[in-house]
Short mmCIF file of C-alpha atoms in Angstrom, two decimals:
data_model
loop_
_atom_site.label_atom_id
_atom_site.label_comp_id
_atom_site.label_asym_id
_atom_site.label_seq_id
_atom_site.Cartn_x
_atom_site.Cartn_y
_atom_site.Cartn_z
CA MET H 30 10.92 -52.70 -8.85
CA SER H 31 10.54 -51.53 -5.28
CA LEU H 32 14.22 -50.72 -5.12
CA HIS H 33 13.78 -48.23 -7.98
CA GLN H 34 10.60 -46.73 -6.56
CA GLU H 35 11.89 -46.12 -3.04
CA PRO H 36 14.48 -43.44 -3.99
CA ARG H 37 11.95 -41.73 -6.24
CA ARG H 38 9.35 -41.13 -3.55
CA PRO H 39 11.36 -38.57 -1.56
CA ARG H 40 12.23 -36.79 -4.80
CA LEU H 41 8.59 -36.60 -5.88
CA ARG H 42 7.54 -35.39 -2.46
CA ASP H 43 10.24 -32.73 -2.46
CA ALA H 44 9.29 -31.62 -5.97
CA LEU H 45 5.61 -31.35 -5.05
CA SER H 46 6.53 -29.53 -1.84
CA ALA H 47 8.73 -27.05 -3.73
CA ALA H 48 5.91 -26.28 -6.18
CA LEU H 49 3.36 -25.73 -3.41
CA VAL H 50 5.74 -23.59 -1.35
CA ALA H 51 6.70 -21.47 -4.36
CA LEU H 52 3.04 -20.87 -5.22
CA ALA H 53 2.29 -19.94 -1.61
CA CYS H 54 5.17 -17.47 -1.52
CA LEU H 55 3.90 -15.93 -4.76
CA LEU H 56 0.35 -15.57 -3.48
CA ALA H 57 1.40 -14.02 -0.15
CA PRO H 58 2.38 -10.55 -1.48
CA CYS H 59 -0.45 -10.59 -4.04
CA GLY H 60 -2.97 -11.35 -1.30
CA THR H 61 -1.50 -8.63 0.88
CA LEU H 62 -1.86 -6.11 -1.94
CA ALA H 63 -5.46 -7.15 -2.63
CA ALA H 64 -6.37 -7.01 1.07
CA TRP H 65 -4.89 -3.53 1.39
CA ALA H 66 -6.82 -2.26 -1.63
CA THR H 67 -10.11 -3.82 -0.52
CA PHE H 68 -10.11 -3.39 3.24
CA GLY H 69 -7.94 -0.28 3.49
CA LEU H 70 -8.09 1.87 0.40
CA ALA H 71 -11.72 1.03 -0.42
CA ASP H 72 -12.95 1.68 3.12
CA THR H 73 -14.16 5.25 3.50
CA GLY H 74 -13.41 5.48 7.20
CA ARG H 75 -9.85 4.20 6.85
CA TYR H 76 -9.27 6.34 3.76
CA VAL H 77 -10.39 9.53 5.49
CA GLY H 78 -8.39 8.59 8.57
CA ALA H 79 -5.28 8.20 6.40
CA VAL H 80 -5.62 11.51 4.53
CA ALA H 81 -6.97 13.61 7.41
CA PRO H 82 -3.50 14.41 8.86
CA LEU H 83 -2.47 15.76 5.45
CA ALA H 84 -4.49 18.89 6.17
CA ALA H 85 -1.54 19.98 8.32
CA ASP H 86 1.08 19.19 5.65
CA PRO H 87 2.54 22.44 4.20
CA ASP H 88 2.96 20.98 0.70
CA VAL H 89 -0.63 19.77 0.60
CA ARG H 90 -1.92 23.09 1.90
CA ASP H 91 0.01 24.99 -0.76
CA ALA H 92 -1.25 22.71 -3.54
CA VAL H 93 -4.85 23.07 -2.37
CA ALA H 94 -4.47 26.85 -2.04
CA ASP H 95 -3.08 27.13 -5.56
CA ALA H 96 -5.83 24.97 -7.07
CA VAL H 97 -8.67 26.69 -5.21
CA GLY H 98 -7.15 30.13 -5.78
CA ASP H 99 -6.95 29.59 -9.53
CA GLU H 100 -10.57 28.45 -9.61
CA VAL H 101 -11.77 31.40 -7.53
CA VAL H 102 -9.86 33.88 -9.70
CA ARG H 103 -11.31 32.31 -12.83
CA GLU H 104 -14.82 32.50 -11.42
CA LEU H 105 -14.40 36.12 -10.34
CA ASP H 106 -13.23 37.04 -13.84
CA ALA H 107 -16.30 35.35 -15.32
CA ARG H 108 -18.71 36.99 -12.88
CA THR H 109 -17.29 40.53 -13.17
CA ALA H 110 -16.51 40.53 -16.89
CA GLY H 111 -19.34 42.95 -17.68
CA THR H 112 -18.89 45.28 -14.70
CA SER H 113 -15.41 45.86 -13.43
CA GLY H 114 -13.34 43.94 -15.96
CA THR H 115 -10.89 41.35 -14.74
CA ALA H 116 -11.49 41.70 -11.02
CA GLY H 117 -10.18 38.21 -10.40
CA THR H 118 -6.85 39.02 -12.00
CA VAL H 119 -6.48 42.20 -9.97
CA LEU H 120 -7.49 40.58 -6.72
CA GLY H 121 -5.67 37.33 -7.45
CA PRO H 122 -2.80 37.82 -4.96
CA PHE H 123 -5.20 38.85 -2.20
CA VAL H 124 -7.46 35.88 -2.92
CA ARG H 125 -4.56 33.43 -2.79
CA ASP H 126 -3.23 34.95 0.44
CA ALA H 127 -6.68 34.66 2.00
CA ILE H 128 -7.00 31.04 0.91
CA ARG H 129 -3.53 30.22 2.23
CA SER H 130 -4.58 31.73 5.53
CA PHE H 131 -7.76 29.67 5.40
CA THR H 132 -5.77 26.44 4.97
CA ARG H 133 -4.24 27.00 8.40
CA THR H 134 -7.57 27.02 10.22
CA ASP H 135 -9.70 24.30 11.75
CA ALA H 136 -12.38 25.10 9.18
CA PHE H 137 -10.02 23.95 6.42
CA ARG H 138 -9.37 20.67 8.20
CA ALA H 139 -13.11 20.09 8.41
CA ALA H 140 -13.53 21.03 4.75
CA TRP H 141 -10.63 18.76 3.78
CA GLU H 142 -12.21 15.76 5.50
CA THR H 143 -15.64 16.58 4.09
CA GLY H 144 -14.31 16.90 0.55
CA ASN H 145 -12.27 13.69 0.71
CA ARG H 146 -15.19 11.78 2.17
CA ALA H 147 -17.49 13.04 -0.57
CA VAL H 148 -15.04 12.12 -3.32
CA HIS H 149 -14.37 8.67 -1.86
CA ASP H 150 -18.07 7.92 -1.41
CA ALA H 151 -18.80 8.92 -5.00
CA VAL H 152 -16.00 6.76 -6.43
CA LEU H 153 -16.91 3.80 -4.23
CA ARG H 154 -20.56 3.93 -5.23
CA ALA H 155 -19.56 3.92 -8.90
CA LEU H 156 -17.22 0.95 -8.42
CA ARG H 157 -19.79 -1.14 -6.54
CA ASP H 158 -22.66 -0.30 -8.88
CA ASP H 159 -23.30 -2.95 -11.54
CA THR H 160 -25.36 -0.72 -13.83
CA PRO H 161 -23.62 0.54 -17.00
CA ALA H 162 -21.84 3.87 -16.51
CA ARG H 163 -23.65 6.71 -18.29
CA GLY H 164 -21.13 9.40 -17.54
CA PRO H 165 -18.17 10.37 -15.38
CA VAL H 166 -18.11 9.97 -11.62
CA THR H 167 -18.92 13.37 -10.17
CA VAL H 168 -19.01 14.84 -6.69
CA ASP H 169 -20.77 17.91 -5.37
CA LEU H 170 -18.27 20.25 -3.68
CA ALA H 171 -20.82 22.90 -2.74
CA PRO H 172 -20.35 22.34 1.04
CA VAL H 173 -16.60 22.91 0.67
CA ALA H 174 -17.13 26.04 -1.44
CA ALA H 175 -19.59 27.37 1.14
CA GLN H 176 -17.01 27.07 3.92
CA VAL H 177 -14.37 28.78 1.77
CA ARG H 178 -16.73 31.64 0.90
CA GLN H 179 -17.73 32.09 4.52
CA ARG H 180 -14.09 32.36 5.57
CA LEU H 181 -13.21 34.82 2.81
CA ALA H 182 -16.26 36.95 3.60
CA ALA H 183 -15.27 37.04 7.28
CA ASP H 184 -11.92 38.48 6.14
CA HIS H 185 -13.85 41.23 4.25
CA LEU H 186 -12.43 40.15 0.90
CA PRO H 187 -14.17 41.96 -1.99
CA PHE H 188 -16.36 39.81 -4.26
CA ALA H 189 -16.24 36.95 -1.76
CA ARG H 190 -20.04 36.87 -1.67
CA ARG H 191 -20.10 36.28 -5.41
CA ILE H 192 -18.30 32.94 -5.17
CA PRO H 193 -20.94 30.37 -6.25
CA VAL H 194 -21.93 27.80 -3.64
CA GLY H 195 -24.66 26.06 -5.58
CA ARG H 196 -24.44 22.46 -6.69
CA THR H 197 -20.97 22.12 -8.21
CA GLU H 198 -20.46 18.84 -10.03
CA VAL H 199 -16.77 18.01 -10.35
CA ALA H 200 -15.71 14.97 -12.39
CA VAL H 201 -13.26 12.80 -10.42
CA VAL H 202 -13.24 9.74 -12.73
CA PRO H 203 -13.74 10.02 -16.52
CA ALA H 204 -16.59 8.02 -18.02
CA GLU H 205 -14.30 5.88 -20.19
CA ARG H 206 -12.37 4.65 -17.15
CA VAL H 207 -15.31 3.68 -14.95
CA ALA H 208 -15.80 0.22 -16.50
CA GLY H 209 -12.12 -0.72 -16.23
CA LEU H 210 -11.85 0.47 -12.63
CA ARG H 211 -15.03 -1.39 -11.74
CA LYS H 212 -13.67 -4.67 -13.11
CA GLY H 213 -10.39 -4.15 -11.30
CA TYR H 214 -12.22 -3.47 -8.05
CA HIS H 215 -14.27 -6.66 -8.33
CA VAL H 216 -11.13 -8.69 -9.05
CA LEU H 217 -9.33 -7.24 -6.03
CA ASP H 218 -12.40 -7.77 -3.85
CA ALA H 219 -12.51 -11.45 -4.77
CA ALA H 220 -8.73 -11.86 -4.46
CA ALA H 221 -8.65 -10.30 -0.99
CA LEU H 222 -10.98 -13.02 0.31
CA ARG H 223 -9.30 -15.96 -1.42
CA LEU H 224 -5.58 -15.36 -1.83
CA PRO H 225 -4.46 -15.04 1.84
CA PRO H 226 -6.18 -18.29 2.98
CA ALA H 227 -4.98 -20.06 -0.17
CA ALA H 228 -1.39 -19.00 0.53
CA VAL H 229 -1.57 -20.38 4.08
CA VAL H 230 -3.12 -23.68 2.95
CA LEU H 231 -0.54 -24.15 0.20
CA ALA H 232 2.35 -23.40 2.54
CA VAL H 233 1.13 -25.83 5.20
CA THR H 234 0.47 -28.53 2.60
CA GLY H 235 3.86 -28.03 1.01
CA ILE H 236 5.63 -28.40 4.35
CA ALA H 237 3.54 -31.45 5.29
CA VAL H 238 4.24 -33.43 2.11
CA ALA H 239 7.97 -32.64 2.05
CA ALA H 240 10.40 -35.44 2.76
CA ARG H 241 12.59 -32.91 4.59
CA ARG H 242 10.10 -30.73 6.38
CA ARG H 243 12.59 -28.54 8.16
CA ARG H 244 14.21 -27.64 4.87
CA ALA H 245 10.77 -26.93 3.38
CA LEU H 246 9.95 -24.70 6.35
CA THR H 247 13.19 -22.77 5.84
CA ALA H 248 12.42 -22.35 2.14
CA THR H 249 8.91 -21.10 3.00
CA GLY H 250 10.33 -18.50 5.34
CA LEU H 251 12.88 -17.30 2.80
CA GLY H 252 10.23 -17.18 0.06
CA THR H 253 7.89 -15.17 2.25
CA ALA H 254 10.69 -12.74 3.06
CA LEU H 255 11.47 -12.39 -0.64
CA GLY H 256 7.81 -11.70 -1.39
CA GLY H 257 7.72 -8.98 1.26
CA ALA H 258 10.87 -7.39 -0.15
CA LEU H 259 9.42 -7.43 -3.68
CA LEU H 260 6.19 -5.87 -2.41
CA ALA H 261 8.12 -3.08 -0.71
CA LEU H 262 10.08 -2.56 -3.92
CA ALA H 263 6.82 -2.41 -5.91
CA VAL H 264 5.50 0.30 -3.59
CA ALA H 265 8.67 2.34 -4.09
CA VAL H 266 8.58 1.90 -7.87
CA GLY H 267 4.90 2.85 -7.93
CA ARG H 268 5.69 6.03 -6.03
CA ARG H 269 8.38 6.96 -8.52
CA LEU H 270 6.13 6.30 -11.52
CA THR H 271 3.23 8.22 -9.97
CA LEU H 272 5.33 11.30 -9.32
CA ASP H 273 6.99 11.16 -12.74
CA GLY H 274 3.57 11.02 -14.40
CA LEU H 275 2.39 14.30 -12.89
CA ALA H 276 2.09 17.17 -15.34
CA ALA H 277 2.51 19.84 -12.64
CA ARG H 278 5.96 19.34 -11.18
CA GLY H 279 5.27 21.89 -8.45
CA HIS H 280 2.66 19.59 -6.93
CA ARG H 281 4.99 16.61 -6.60
CA PRO H 282 5.70 17.13 -2.87
CA ALA H 283 1.97 17.18 -2.16
CA ALA H 284 1.37 14.11 -4.32
CA ALA H 285 4.23 12.32 -2.57
CA ALA H 286 2.69 13.09 0.82
CA VAL H 287 -0.69 11.73 -0.32
CA TYR H 288 0.90 8.60 -1.82
CA ASP H 289 2.90 7.92 1.34
CA ALA H 290 -0.19 8.37 3.52
CA LEU H 291 -2.29 5.97 1.45
CA THR H 292 0.41 3.29 1.17
CA ALA H 293 1.63 3.44 4.78
CA THR H 294 -0.33 0.30 5.72
CA LEU H 295 0.91 -1.54 2.64
CA ARG H 296 4.53 -0.67 3.41
CA THR H 297 4.08 -1.87 6.97
CA ALA H 298 2.58 -5.14 5.75
CA SER H 299 5.46 -5.70 3.33
CA TRP H 300 8.05 -5.21 6.07
CA LEU H 301 6.07 -7.54 8.35
CA LEU H 302 6.17 -10.22 5.65
CA LEU H 303 9.91 -9.72 5.32
CA ALA H 304 10.51 -9.88 9.08
CA LEU H 305 8.21 -12.87 9.59
CA GLY H 306 9.80 -14.83 6.77
CA LEU H 307 13.33 -14.19 7.99
CA ALA H 308 12.36 -15.09 11.57
CA VAL H 309 10.81 -18.40 10.48
CA ALA H 310 13.78 -19.27 8.27
CA LEU H 311 16.31 -18.41 10.98
CA ALA H 312 14.43 -20.34 13.67
CA SER H 313 14.14 -23.39 11.42
CA TRP H 314 17.82 -23.26 10.52
CA LEU H 315 18.97 -22.90 14.12
CA THR H 316 16.69 -25.73 15.25
CA GLY H 317 18.10 -27.96 12.52
CA ARG H 318 21.69 -27.26 13.54
CA ARG H 319 20.91 -28.04 17.16
CA THR H 320 19.21 -31.29 16.21
CA ASP H 321 22.10 -32.33 13.97
CA ARG H 322 24.60 -31.76 16.78
CA ARG H 323 22.61 -33.98 19.12
CA ALA H 324 22.41 -36.69 16.47
CA LEU H 325 26.21 -36.89 16.04
CA PRO H 326 27.63 -40.19 17.48
CA ALA H 327 29.76 -39.90 20.61
CA PRO H 328 33.49 -40.76 20.28
CA ALA H 329 34.23 -44.43 21.03
CA ALA H 330 35.70 -45.05 24.48
CA ALA H 331 39.01 -46.89 24.85
CA PRO H 332 38.80 -50.54 26.10
CA ALA H 333 39.31 -51.01 29.84
CA GLY H 334 42.80 -51.82 30.98
CA ARG H 335 44.53 -50.30 28.00
CA SER H 336 46.56 -47.17 28.07
CA ARG H 337 45.33 -44.18 26.01
CA ARG H 338 48.95 -43.20 25.24
CA PRO H 339 49.93 -43.40 21.59
CA PRO H 340 52.23 -46.30 20.72
CA ALA H 341 55.92 -45.56 21.04
CA ALA H 342 57.78 -45.13 17.82
CA LEU H 343 60.17 -47.92 16.87
CA PRO H 344 63.87 -47.02 16.87
CA ARG H 345 65.38 -46.56 13.51
CA PRO H 346 68.10 -49.10 12.52
#
C-alpha cells in the first residue's frame, strides 16, 4: 500500500501547487486593477495631479474651447432674444476666439484644476454615500464661469458681462447610473484591500507545497508576466472601445489624452508585473541549470598503471 501511495504524493503536491499558483497569477492583475481604481483614480489629489498637465494639451484646449464656446453662444442667444436678436450667433466666432485665447493663460489652468476637482469631489461623495440617490450627481461650475467671464470682459468682448455666473448645476452622472457605480466602487474598494495580499499568500503557499519548488517558482514568474501582459492588453482594448463609443469624433484626440493620463499608472503597473514575472522566471531557470550542472557525476578515472590508449585493432586474417 505504501508503494502505491509514495508516487502519488508528489503528484498531489504538484497538482495543489499548480492550482494555487494559477489562482495567484489570476488575482495579481485583478488586484492591480482594483488598487489603481481605489487608490489612484478615486483619490482626488492623484486625479487632479494626473489631469492637471492636460491644460497644456492642444487637443484638450480645443475641445474645452468648443464646448464652452457653444454654451456661451447659446446663453447669449437666450439673453438677447428680445433685444438684439441672435447676438450669440453673430458674435460666435469672436467668442470662440476669445475662449481659445483664454485657454492659453494661467487663469485657464487654474480653472481647469478647479473644475476637475469640483467634479471629482461631487462624484466621490455620491459613490461613498450610502443613502439612496434622489437625483443625478451635479456640480456647481459657477467659479469656472466667473473666471471665464472675467477674462472675456478684460478683452472688452461685448455681452461678456451678461454671461451668468450664478449657481450652475451641471449633471455629471445620471441618476439611474448612481446605484450601479456605487456598488462597483464598493466592490473595487474591498478588492483593493484583499486581492493583492491574497495573491502573494497563494503564490508563496503554492511554491512551498510543490514537490519541485524551482519549477513552481518558474511557473509563478511566467504566470505573473502573462497577467501583466493581459492587463496591458486590457488597457489598450479599453482605450479603443472608449474612443469608438464617442459620439463626437472631433473630440477623440482630447478623449485619448485624458484616457492616457488617467491610465498611465495602470500601464506602468502592468509593465512592472510583466518585467518582474520574467525576471523571476529567468532567474529560477538559470539557477536550476547551474545546479543541475553541479549535480552531474564526474567522469570515472582510469585505474592506475593502465594505459589510456584505446586497444589496438586485431589484424584481419
